[in-house]
């Protein structure tokens, strides 16, 4: 099966930018969507962004629209999340996930998850 590995997290000041990556090993199925979610202690995992692997359609949470951009590199089997104008409330563990459902905003609809990468935004 496909395995997902996140990287690129770190510490950044408010207003700064950071890009996180998710590399997929094995086959990437053409009908899958790839999503980014984030989670902080004591809160539920929340949707950030998603992209259709074959068609390229994108979806964003209202809280990140205009600041974050999701993209993919089919040659590298990698999905990216470019995060600009970061806020302290963006601090979380960021997870990538793969699924074949149209319910792209629901974490329960995804089949495969990476290990997560920590993003910390200081004030």
mmCIF file of N, CA and C in Angstrom:
data_model
loop_
_atom_site.group_PDB
_atom_site.id
_atom_site.type_symbol
_atom_site.label_atom_id
_atom_site.label_comp_id
_atom_site.label_asym_id
_atom_site.label_seq_id
_atom_site.Cartn_x
_atom_site.Cartn_y
_atom_site.Cartn_z
ATOM 1 N N UNK A 1 0.830 -1.176 0.000
ATOM 2 C CA UNK A 1 0.000 0.000 0.000
ATOM 3 C C UNK A 1 0.882 1.250 0.000
ATOM 4 N N UNK A 2 0.268 2.376 -0.284
ATOM 5 C CA UNK A 2 0.973 3.648 -0.288
ATOM 6 C C UNK A 2 1.264 4.073 1.150
ATOM 7 N N UNK A 3 2.480 4.590 1.380
ATOM 8 C CA UNK A 3 2.864 5.156 2.667
ATOM 9 C C UNK A 3 3.157 6.635 2.490
ATOM 10 N N UNK A 4 2.797 7.429 3.503
ATOM 11 C CA UNK A 4 2.947 8.871 3.454
ATOM 12 C C UNK A 4 3.907 9.332 4.539
ATOM 13 N N UNK A 5 4.835 10.214 4.178
ATOM 14 C CA UNK A 5 5.824 10.737 5.104
ATOM 15 C C UNK A 5 5.869 12.250 4.970
ATOM 16 N N UNK A 6 5.548 12.962 6.066
ATOM 17 C CA UNK A 6 5.597 14.419 6.080
ATOM 18 C C UNK A 6 6.981 14.905 6.483
ATOM 19 N N UNK A 7 7.317 16.110 6.020
ATOM 20 C CA UNK A 7 8.555 16.757 6.409
ATOM 21 C C UNK A 7 8.405 18.259 6.209
ATOM 22 N N UNK A 8 9.346 19.015 6.753
ATOM 23 C CA UNK A 8 9.397 20.449 6.526
ATOM 24 C C UNK A 8 8.853 21.305 7.643
ATOM 25 N N UNK A 9 8.353 20.702 8.707
ATOM 26 C CA UNK A 9 7.867 21.484 9.823
ATOM 27 C C UNK A 9 9.000 22.169 10.560
ATOM 28 N N UNK A 10 8.633 23.103 11.425
ATOM 29 C CA UNK A 10 9.620 23.826 12.196
ATOM 30 C C UNK A 10 9.026 25.009 12.899
ATOM 31 N N UNK A 11 9.899 25.911 13.322
ATOM 32 C CA UNK A 11 9.521 27.115 14.060
ATOM 33 C C UNK A 11 9.628 28.324 13.150
ATOM 34 N N UNK A 12 8.594 29.152 13.145
ATOM 35 C CA UNK A 12 8.573 30.347 12.321
ATOM 36 C C UNK A 12 7.865 31.455 13.083
ATOM 37 N N UNK A 13 8.257 32.696 12.835
ATOM 38 C CA UNK A 13 7.618 33.833 13.475
ATOM 39 C C UNK A 13 6.291 34.160 12.801
ATOM 40 N N UNK A 14 5.383 34.741 13.560
ATOM 41 C CA UNK A 14 4.114 35.186 12.998
ATOM 42 C C UNK A 14 4.347 36.108 11.811
ATOM 43 N N UNK A 15 3.565 35.889 10.762
ATOM 44 C CA UNK A 15 3.732 36.630 9.529
ATOM 45 C C UNK A 15 4.668 35.994 8.538
ATOM 46 N N UNK A 16 5.391 34.983 8.962
ATOM 47 C CA UNK A 16 6.337 34.308 8.103
ATOM 48 C C UNK A 16 5.703 33.218 7.277
ATOM 49 N N UNK A 17 6.557 32.485 6.573
ATOM 50 C CA UNK A 17 6.110 31.443 5.659
ATOM 51 C C UNK A 17 6.843 30.144 5.933
ATOM 52 N N UNK A 18 6.189 29.054 5.588
ATOM 53 C CA UNK A 18 6.756 27.724 5.740
ATOM 54 C C UNK A 18 6.076 26.802 4.749
ATOM 55 N N UNK A 19 6.816 25.839 4.245
ATOM 56 C CA UNK A 19 6.274 24.844 3.335
ATOM 57 C C UNK A 19 6.507 23.455 3.901
ATOM 58 N N UNK A 20 5.464 22.650 3.948
ATOM 59 C CA UNK A 20 5.575 21.270 4.382
ATOM 60 C C UNK A 20 5.305 20.351 3.201
ATOM 61 N N UNK A 21 5.906 19.169 3.234
ATOM 62 C CA UNK A 21 5.831 18.231 2.134
ATOM 63 C C UNK A 21 5.324 16.886 2.621
ATOM 64 N N UNK A 22 4.720 16.149 1.718
ATOM 65 C CA UNK A 22 4.248 14.801 1.987
ATOM 66 C C UNK A 22 4.631 13.925 0.812
ATOM 67 N N UNK A 23 5.558 13.008 1.044
ATOM 68 C CA UNK A 23 6.036 12.107 0.008
ATOM 69 C C UNK A 23 5.304 10.784 0.101
ATOM 70 N N UNK A 24 4.831 10.305 -1.028
ATOM 71 C CA UNK A 24 4.097 9.054 -1.099
ATOM 72 C C UNK A 24 4.959 7.988 -1.754
ATOM 73 N N UNK A 25 5.088 6.857 -1.087
ATOM 74 C CA UNK A 25 5.786 5.708 -1.654
ATOM 75 C C UNK A 25 4.775 4.729 -2.215
ATOM 76 N N UNK A 26 5.202 3.969 -3.194
ATOM 77 C CA UNK A 26 4.287 3.060 -3.851
ATOM 78 C C UNK A 26 3.417 3.791 -4.863
ATOM 79 N N UNK A 27 2.415 3.119 -5.322
ATOM 80 C CA UNK A 27 1.541 3.703 -6.336
ATOM 81 C C UNK A 27 0.640 4.774 -5.755
ATOM 82 N N UNK A 28 0.451 5.813 -6.523
ATOM 83 C CA UNK A 28 -0.540 6.837 -6.221
ATOM 84 C C UNK A 28 -1.692 6.664 -7.193
ATOM 85 N N UNK A 29 -2.858 6.360 -6.665
ATOM 86 C CA UNK A 29 -3.998 6.045 -7.513
ATOM 87 C C UNK A 29 -4.625 7.308 -8.060
ATOM 88 N N UNK A 30 -4.993 7.262 -9.300
ATOM 89 C CA UNK A 30 -5.442 8.441 -10.017
ATOM 90 C C UNK A 30 -6.740 9.014 -9.481
ATOM 91 N N UNK A 31 -7.550 8.206 -8.822
ATOM 92 C CA UNK A 31 -8.833 8.675 -8.314
ATOM 93 C C UNK A 31 -8.771 9.162 -6.866
ATOM 94 N N UNK A 32 -7.574 9.222 -6.274
ATOM 95 C CA UNK A 32 -7.421 9.639 -4.893
ATOM 96 C C UNK A 32 -7.368 11.152 -4.762
ATOM 97 N N UNK A 33 -7.757 11.619 -3.581
ATOM 98 C CA UNK A 33 -7.492 12.985 -3.170
ATOM 99 C C UNK A 33 -6.440 12.955 -2.069
ATOM 100 N N UNK A 34 -5.658 14.018 -1.986
ATOM 101 C CA UNK A 34 -4.647 14.157 -0.947
ATOM 102 C C UNK A 34 -4.998 15.371 -0.113
ATOM 103 N N UNK A 35 -5.098 15.172 1.192
ATOM 104 C CA UNK A 35 -5.499 16.247 2.080
ATOM 105 C C UNK A 35 -4.459 16.568 3.127
ATOM 106 N N UNK A 36 -4.508 17.799 3.609
ATOM 107 C CA UNK A 36 -3.742 18.235 4.767
ATOM 108 C C UNK A 36 -4.711 18.538 5.903
ATOM 109 N N UNK A 37 -4.411 17.997 7.077
ATOM 110 C CA UNK A 37 -5.164 18.245 8.290
ATOM 111 C C UNK A 37 -4.200 18.698 9.377
ATOM 112 N N UNK A 38 -4.736 19.298 10.433
ATOM 113 C CA UNK A 38 -3.898 19.696 11.551
ATOM 114 C C UNK A 38 -4.613 19.422 12.862
ATOM 115 N N UNK A 39 -3.823 19.255 13.919
ATOM 116 C CA UNK A 39 -4.383 18.911 15.212
ATOM 117 C C UNK A 39 -3.514 19.476 16.327
ATOM 118 N N UNK A 40 -4.170 20.017 17.345
ATOM 119 C CA UNK A 40 -3.504 20.475 18.559
ATOM 120 C C UNK A 40 -4.056 19.672 19.724
ATOM 121 N N UNK A 41 -3.302 19.556 20.827
ATOM 122 C CA UNK A 41 -3.793 18.782 21.970
ATOM 123 C C UNK A 41 -5.130 19.292 22.472
ATOM 124 N N UNK A 42 -6.040 18.355 22.729
ATOM 125 C CA UNK A 42 -7.344 18.692 23.253
ATOM 126 C C UNK A 42 -8.372 19.102 22.227
ATOM 127 N N UNK A 43 -8.003 19.133 20.956
ATOM 128 C CA UNK A 43 -8.931 19.517 19.909
ATOM 129 C C UNK A 43 -9.000 18.432 18.849
ATOM 130 N N UNK A 44 -10.098 18.419 18.116
ATOM 131 C CA UNK A 44 -10.268 17.460 17.037
ATOM 132 C C UNK A 44 -9.398 17.829 15.848
ATOM 133 N N UNK A 45 -9.055 16.811 15.081
ATOM 134 C CA UNK A 45 -8.313 17.042 13.859
ATOM 135 C C UNK A 45 -9.186 17.818 12.874
ATOM 136 N N UNK A 46 -8.623 18.863 12.269
ATOM 137 C CA UNK A 46 -9.406 19.723 11.404
ATOM 138 C C UNK A 46 -8.827 19.781 9.995
ATOM 139 N N UNK A 47 -9.714 19.960 9.049
ATOM 140 C CA UNK A 47 -9.354 20.046 7.649
ATOM 141 C C UNK A 47 -8.630 21.344 7.344
ATOM 142 N N UNK A 48 -7.609 21.265 6.494
ATOM 143 C CA UNK A 48 -6.866 22.438 6.057
ATOM 144 C C UNK A 48 -7.025 22.651 4.554
ATOM 145 N N UNK A 49 -6.657 21.648 3.768
ATOM 146 C CA UNK A 49 -6.703 21.766 2.316
ATOM 147 C C UNK A 49 -6.658 20.377 1.703
ATOM 148 N N UNK A 50 -7.091 20.271 0.458
ATOM 149 C CA UNK A 50 -7.043 19.004 -0.261
ATOM 150 C C UNK A 50 -6.897 19.264 -1.745
ATOM 151 N N UNK A 51 -6.386 18.265 -2.449
ATOM 152 C CA UNK A 51 -6.208 18.369 -3.886
ATOM 153 C C UNK A 51 -6.505 17.024 -4.524
ATOM 154 N N UNK A 52 -7.185 17.061 -5.651
ATOM 155 C CA UNK A 52 -7.425 15.859 -6.432
ATOM 156 C C UNK A 52 -6.163 15.526 -7.209
ATOM 157 N N UNK A 53 -5.652 14.304 -7.042
ATOM 158 C CA UNK A 53 -4.365 13.959 -7.613
ATOM 159 C C UNK A 53 -4.357 14.027 -9.131
ATOM 160 N N UNK A 54 -5.384 13.496 -9.759
ATOM 161 C CA UNK A 54 -5.408 13.453 -11.216
ATOM 162 C C UNK A 54 -5.926 14.736 -11.841
ATOM 163 N N UNK A 55 -6.970 15.324 -11.266
ATOM 164 C CA UNK A 55 -7.572 16.497 -11.866
ATOM 165 C C UNK A 55 -7.036 17.826 -11.385
ATOM 166 N N UNK A 56 -6.466 17.858 -10.174
ATOM 167 C CA UNK A 56 -5.886 19.077 -9.653
ATOM 168 C C UNK A 56 -6.853 20.022 -8.961
ATOM 169 N N UNK A 57 -8.110 19.643 -8.810
ATOM 170 C CA UNK A 57 -9.062 20.486 -8.095
ATOM 171 C C UNK A 57 -8.611 20.669 -6.657
ATOM 172 N N UNK A 58 -8.762 21.878 -6.130
ATOM 173 C CA UNK A 58 -8.315 22.188 -4.777
ATOM 174 C C UNK A 58 -9.473 22.613 -3.896
ATOM 175 N N UNK A 59 -9.304 22.395 -2.593
ATOM 176 C CA UNK A 59 -10.297 22.724 -1.586
ATOM 177 C C UNK A 59 -9.564 23.294 -0.380
ATOM 178 N N UNK A 60 -10.149 24.322 0.246
ATOM 179 C CA UNK A 60 -9.503 24.977 1.369
ATOM 180 C C UNK A 60 -10.492 25.243 2.491
ATOM 181 N N UNK A 61 -10.007 25.132 3.715
ATOM 182 C CA UNK A 61 -10.770 25.609 4.850
ATOM 183 C C UNK A 61 -10.836 27.129 4.815
ATOM 184 N N UNK A 62 -11.951 27.681 5.280
ATOM 185 C CA UNK A 62 -12.115 29.128 5.256
ATOM 186 C C UNK A 62 -11.007 29.852 6.020
ATOM 187 N N UNK A 63 -10.519 29.264 7.087
ATOM 188 C CA UNK A 63 -9.531 29.916 7.927
ATOM 189 C C UNK A 63 -8.173 30.068 7.252
ATOM 190 N N UNK A 64 -7.908 29.285 6.212
ATOM 191 C CA UNK A 64 -6.609 29.347 5.552
ATOM 192 C C UNK A 64 -6.694 29.835 4.118
ATOM 193 N N UNK A 65 -7.881 29.992 3.596
ATOM 194 C CA UNK A 65 -8.032 30.418 2.211
ATOM 195 C C UNK A 65 -7.390 31.790 2.003
ATOM 196 N N UNK A 66 -6.592 31.888 0.954
ATOM 197 C CA UNK A 66 -5.869 33.109 0.674
ATOM 198 C C UNK A 66 -4.493 33.168 1.293
ATOM 199 N N UNK A 67 -4.202 32.302 2.258
ATOM 200 C CA UNK A 67 -2.891 32.243 2.896
ATOM 201 C C UNK A 67 -2.117 30.975 2.558
ATOM 202 N N UNK A 68 -2.826 29.854 2.442
ATOM 203 C CA UNK A 68 -2.196 28.561 2.181
ATOM 204 C C UNK A 68 -2.469 28.132 0.747
ATOM 205 N N UNK A 69 -1.533 27.405 0.161
ATOM 206 C CA UNK A 69 -1.685 26.858 -1.176
ATOM 207 C C UNK A 69 -1.250 25.403 -1.187
ATOM 208 N N UNK A 70 -2.118 24.528 -1.660
ATOM 209 C CA UNK A 70 -1.779 23.117 -1.806
ATOM 210 C C UNK A 70 -1.416 22.853 -3.261
ATOM 211 N N UNK A 71 -0.412 22.023 -3.467
ATOM 212 C CA UNK A 71 0.028 21.686 -4.809
ATOM 213 C C UNK A 71 0.600 20.277 -4.811
ATOM 214 N N UNK A 72 0.851 19.756 -5.995
ATOM 215 C CA UNK A 72 1.404 18.417 -6.115
ATOM 216 C C UNK A 72 2.453 18.383 -7.213
ATOM 217 N N UNK A 73 3.394 17.453 -7.072
ATOM 218 C CA UNK A 73 4.400 17.173 -8.079
ATOM 219 C C UNK A 73 4.254 15.697 -8.418
ATOM 220 N N UNK A 74 3.630 15.414 -9.536
ATOM 221 C CA UNK A 74 3.360 14.023 -9.893
ATOM 222 C C UNK A 74 4.639 13.238 -10.150
ATOM 223 N N UNK A 75 5.672 13.897 -10.660
ATOM 224 C CA UNK A 75 6.934 13.220 -10.906
ATOM 225 C C UNK A 75 7.620 12.763 -9.640
ATOM 226 N N UNK A 76 7.428 13.487 -8.540
ATOM 227 C CA UNK A 76 8.037 13.150 -7.254
ATOM 228 C C UNK A 76 7.071 12.461 -6.305
ATOM 229 N N UNK A 77 5.830 12.247 -6.734
ATOM 230 C CA UNK A 77 4.796 11.671 -5.866
ATOM 231 C C UNK A 77 4.724 12.417 -4.536
ATOM 232 N N UNK A 78 4.681 13.723 -4.615
ATOM 233 C CA UNK A 78 4.749 14.565 -3.434
ATOM 234 C C UNK A 78 3.674 15.645 -3.491
ATOM 235 N N UNK A 79 3.052 15.904 -2.354
ATOM 236 C CA UNK A 79 2.110 16.994 -2.210
ATOM 237 C C UNK A 79 2.698 18.009 -1.239
ATOM 238 N N UNK A 80 2.453 19.292 -1.495
ATOM 239 C CA UNK A 80 3.018 20.370 -0.709
ATOM 240 C C UNK A 80 1.918 21.245 -0.129
ATOM 241 N N UNK A 81 2.230 21.875 0.970
ATOM 242 C CA UNK A 81 1.375 22.903 1.537
ATOM 243 C C UNK A 81 2.236 24.122 1.823
ATOM 244 N N UNK A 82 2.070 25.155 1.011
ATOM 245 C CA UNK A 82 2.768 26.412 1.209
ATOM 246 C C UNK A 82 1.936 27.285 2.129
ATOM 247 N N UNK A 83 2.509 27.679 3.255
ATOM 248 C CA UNK A 83 1.797 28.434 4.274
ATOM 249 C C UNK A 83 2.419 29.815 4.395
ATOM 250 N N UNK A 84 1.636 30.837 4.102
ATOM 251 C CA UNK A 84 2.070 32.224 4.186
ATOM 252 C C UNK A 84 1.266 32.959 5.251
ATOM 253 N N UNK A 85 1.778 34.102 5.672
ATOM 254 C CA UNK A 85 1.111 34.935 6.672
ATOM 255 C C UNK A 85 0.685 34.113 7.881
ATOM 256 N N UNK A 86 1.602 33.345 8.397
ATOM 257 C CA UNK A 86 1.289 32.418 9.478
ATOM 258 C C UNK A 86 0.927 33.148 10.760
ATOM 259 N N UNK A 87 0.004 32.559 11.501
ATOM 260 C CA UNK A 87 -0.479 33.083 12.765
ATOM 261 C C UNK A 87 -0.184 32.085 13.874
ATOM 262 N N UNK A 88 -0.085 32.545 15.123
ATOM 263 C CA UNK A 88 0.102 31.594 16.224
ATOM 264 C C UNK A 88 -0.967 30.508 16.276
ATOM 265 N N UNK A 89 -2.186 30.815 15.864
ATOM 266 C CA UNK A 89 -3.250 29.816 15.862
ATOM 267 C C UNK A 89 -3.043 28.725 14.820
ATOM 268 N N UNK A 90 -2.096 28.911 13.912
ATOM 269 C CA UNK A 90 -1.754 27.866 12.955
ATOM 270 C C UNK A 90 -0.858 26.795 13.561
ATOM 271 N N UNK A 91 -0.361 27.010 14.761
ATOM 272 C CA UNK A 91 0.495 26.037 15.427
ATOM 273 C C UNK A 91 -0.254 24.723 15.623
ATOM 274 N N UNK A 92 0.327 23.639 15.139
ATOM 275 C CA UNK A 92 -0.315 22.329 15.213
ATOM 276 C C UNK A 92 0.629 21.287 14.640
ATOM 277 N N UNK A 93 0.257 20.032 14.809
ATOM 278 C CA UNK A 93 0.865 18.956 14.047
ATOM 279 C C UNK A 93 0.088 18.828 12.746
ATOM 280 N N UNK A 94 0.797 18.895 11.646
ATOM 281 C CA UNK A 94 0.179 18.829 10.333
ATOM 282 C C UNK A 94 0.340 17.427 9.759
ATOM 283 N N UNK A 95 -0.773 16.855 9.329
ATOM 284 C CA UNK A 95 -0.817 15.508 8.782
ATOM 285 C C UNK A 95 -1.282 15.542 7.333
ATOM 286 N N UNK A 96 -0.676 14.713 6.506
ATOM 287 C CA UNK A 96 -1.227 14.482 5.182
ATOM 288 C C UNK A 96 -1.975 13.162 5.180
ATOM 289 N N UNK A 97 -2.936 13.053 4.288
ATOM 290 C CA UNK A 97 -3.784 11.879 4.230
ATOM 291 C C UNK A 97 -4.237 11.648 2.799
ATOM 292 N N UNK A 98 -4.563 10.404 2.506
ATOM 293 C CA UNK A 98 -5.044 10.013 1.190
ATOM 294 C C UNK A 98 -6.391 9.326 1.321
ATOM 295 N N UNK A 99 -7.275 9.608 0.390
ATOM 296 C CA UNK A 99 -8.577 8.985 0.360
ATOM 297 C C UNK A 99 -9.178 9.038 -1.019
ATOM 298 N N UNK A 100 -10.228 8.291 -1.215
ATOM 299 C CA UNK A 100 -10.909 8.247 -2.504
ATOM 300 C C UNK A 100 -12.328 8.775 -2.432
ATOM 301 N N UNK A 101 -12.682 9.407 -1.342
ATOM 302 C CA UNK A 101 -14.036 9.896 -1.131
ATOM 303 C C UNK A 101 -14.189 11.331 -1.608
ATOM 304 N N UNK A 102 -15.418 11.717 -1.882
ATOM 305 C CA UNK A 102 -15.698 13.105 -2.241
ATOM 306 C C UNK A 102 -15.860 13.987 -1.007
ATOM 307 N N UNK A 103 -15.913 13.376 0.176
ATOM 308 C CA UNK A 103 -16.066 14.129 1.422
ATOM 309 C C UNK A 103 -14.693 14.586 1.894
ATOM 310 N N UNK A 104 -14.104 15.504 1.174
ATOM 311 C CA UNK A 104 -12.699 15.852 1.357
ATOM 312 C C UNK A 104 -12.426 16.610 2.642
ATOM 313 N N UNK A 105 -13.443 17.154 3.289
ATOM 314 C CA UNK A 105 -13.259 17.921 4.513
ATOM 315 C C UNK A 105 -13.416 17.086 5.783
ATOM 316 N N UNK A 106 -13.747 15.827 5.653
ATOM 317 C CA UNK A 106 -14.018 14.948 6.781
ATOM 318 C C UNK A 106 -12.830 14.024 7.016
ATOM 319 N N UNK A 107 -12.110 14.152 8.139
ATOM 320 C CA UNK A 107 -10.961 13.266 8.365
ATOM 321 C C UNK A 107 -11.312 11.792 8.433
ATOM 322 N N UNK A 108 -12.529 11.468 8.854
ATOM 323 C CA UNK A 108 -12.941 10.074 8.943
ATOM 324 C C UNK A 108 -13.061 9.417 7.582
ATOM 325 N N UNK A 109 -13.107 10.197 6.523
ATOM 326 C CA UNK A 109 -13.257 9.652 5.187
ATOM 327 C C UNK A 109 -11.931 9.271 4.545
ATOM 328 N N UNK A 110 -10.814 9.533 5.197
ATOM 329 C CA UNK A 110 -9.506 9.235 4.636
ATOM 330 C C UNK A 110 -8.993 7.894 5.120
ATOM 331 N N UNK A 111 -8.309 7.184 4.243
ATOM 332 C CA UNK A 111 -7.873 5.815 4.503
ATOM 333 C C UNK A 111 -6.445 5.704 5.028
ATOM 334 N N UNK A 112 -5.599 6.641 4.684
ATOM 335 C CA UNK A 112 -4.166 6.515 4.936
ATOM 336 C C UNK A 112 -3.621 7.838 5.440
ATOM 337 N N UNK A 113 -2.797 7.770 6.493
ATOM 338 C CA UNK A 113 -2.269 8.963 7.150
ATOM 339 C C UNK A 113 -0.763 8.891 7.322
ATOM 340 N N UNK A 114 -0.117 10.040 7.243
ATOM 341 C CA UNK A 114 1.284 10.138 7.586
ATOM 342 C C UNK A 114 1.482 10.298 9.076
ATOM 343 N N UNK A 115 2.742 10.430 9.491
ATOM 344 C CA UNK A 115 3.070 10.497 10.920
ATOM 345 C C UNK A 115 2.936 11.898 11.496
ATOM 346 N N UNK A 116 2.861 12.903 10.661
ATOM 347 C CA UNK A 116 2.706 14.269 11.108
ATOM 348 C C UNK A 116 4.028 15.008 11.230
ATOM 349 N N UNK A 117 3.969 16.324 11.082
ATOM 350 C CA UNK A 117 5.128 17.182 11.276
ATOM 351 C C UNK A 117 4.693 18.426 12.044
ATOM 352 N N UNK A 118 5.484 18.810 13.039
ATOM 353 C CA UNK A 118 5.122 19.909 13.928
ATOM 354 C C UNK A 118 5.421 21.250 13.278
ATOM 355 N N UNK A 119 4.436 22.138 13.307
ATOM 356 C CA UNK A 119 4.597 23.522 12.874
ATOM 357 C C UNK A 119 4.288 24.412 14.067
ATOM 358 N N UNK A 120 5.240 25.253 14.448
ATOM 359 C CA UNK A 120 5.073 26.155 15.577
ATOM 360 C C UNK A 120 5.277 27.588 15.109
ATOM 361 N N UNK A 121 4.292 28.440 15.367
ATOM 362 C CA UNK A 121 4.335 29.843 14.979
ATOM 363 C C UNK A 121 4.416 30.670 16.250
ATOM 364 N N UNK A 122 5.491 31.407 16.404
ATOM 365 C CA UNK A 122 5.703 32.219 17.597
ATOM 366 C C UNK A 122 5.148 33.618 17.390
ATOM 367 N N UNK A 123 4.772 34.247 18.500
ATOM 368 C CA UNK A 123 4.239 35.605 18.457
ATOM 369 C C UNK A 123 5.314 36.647 18.687
#
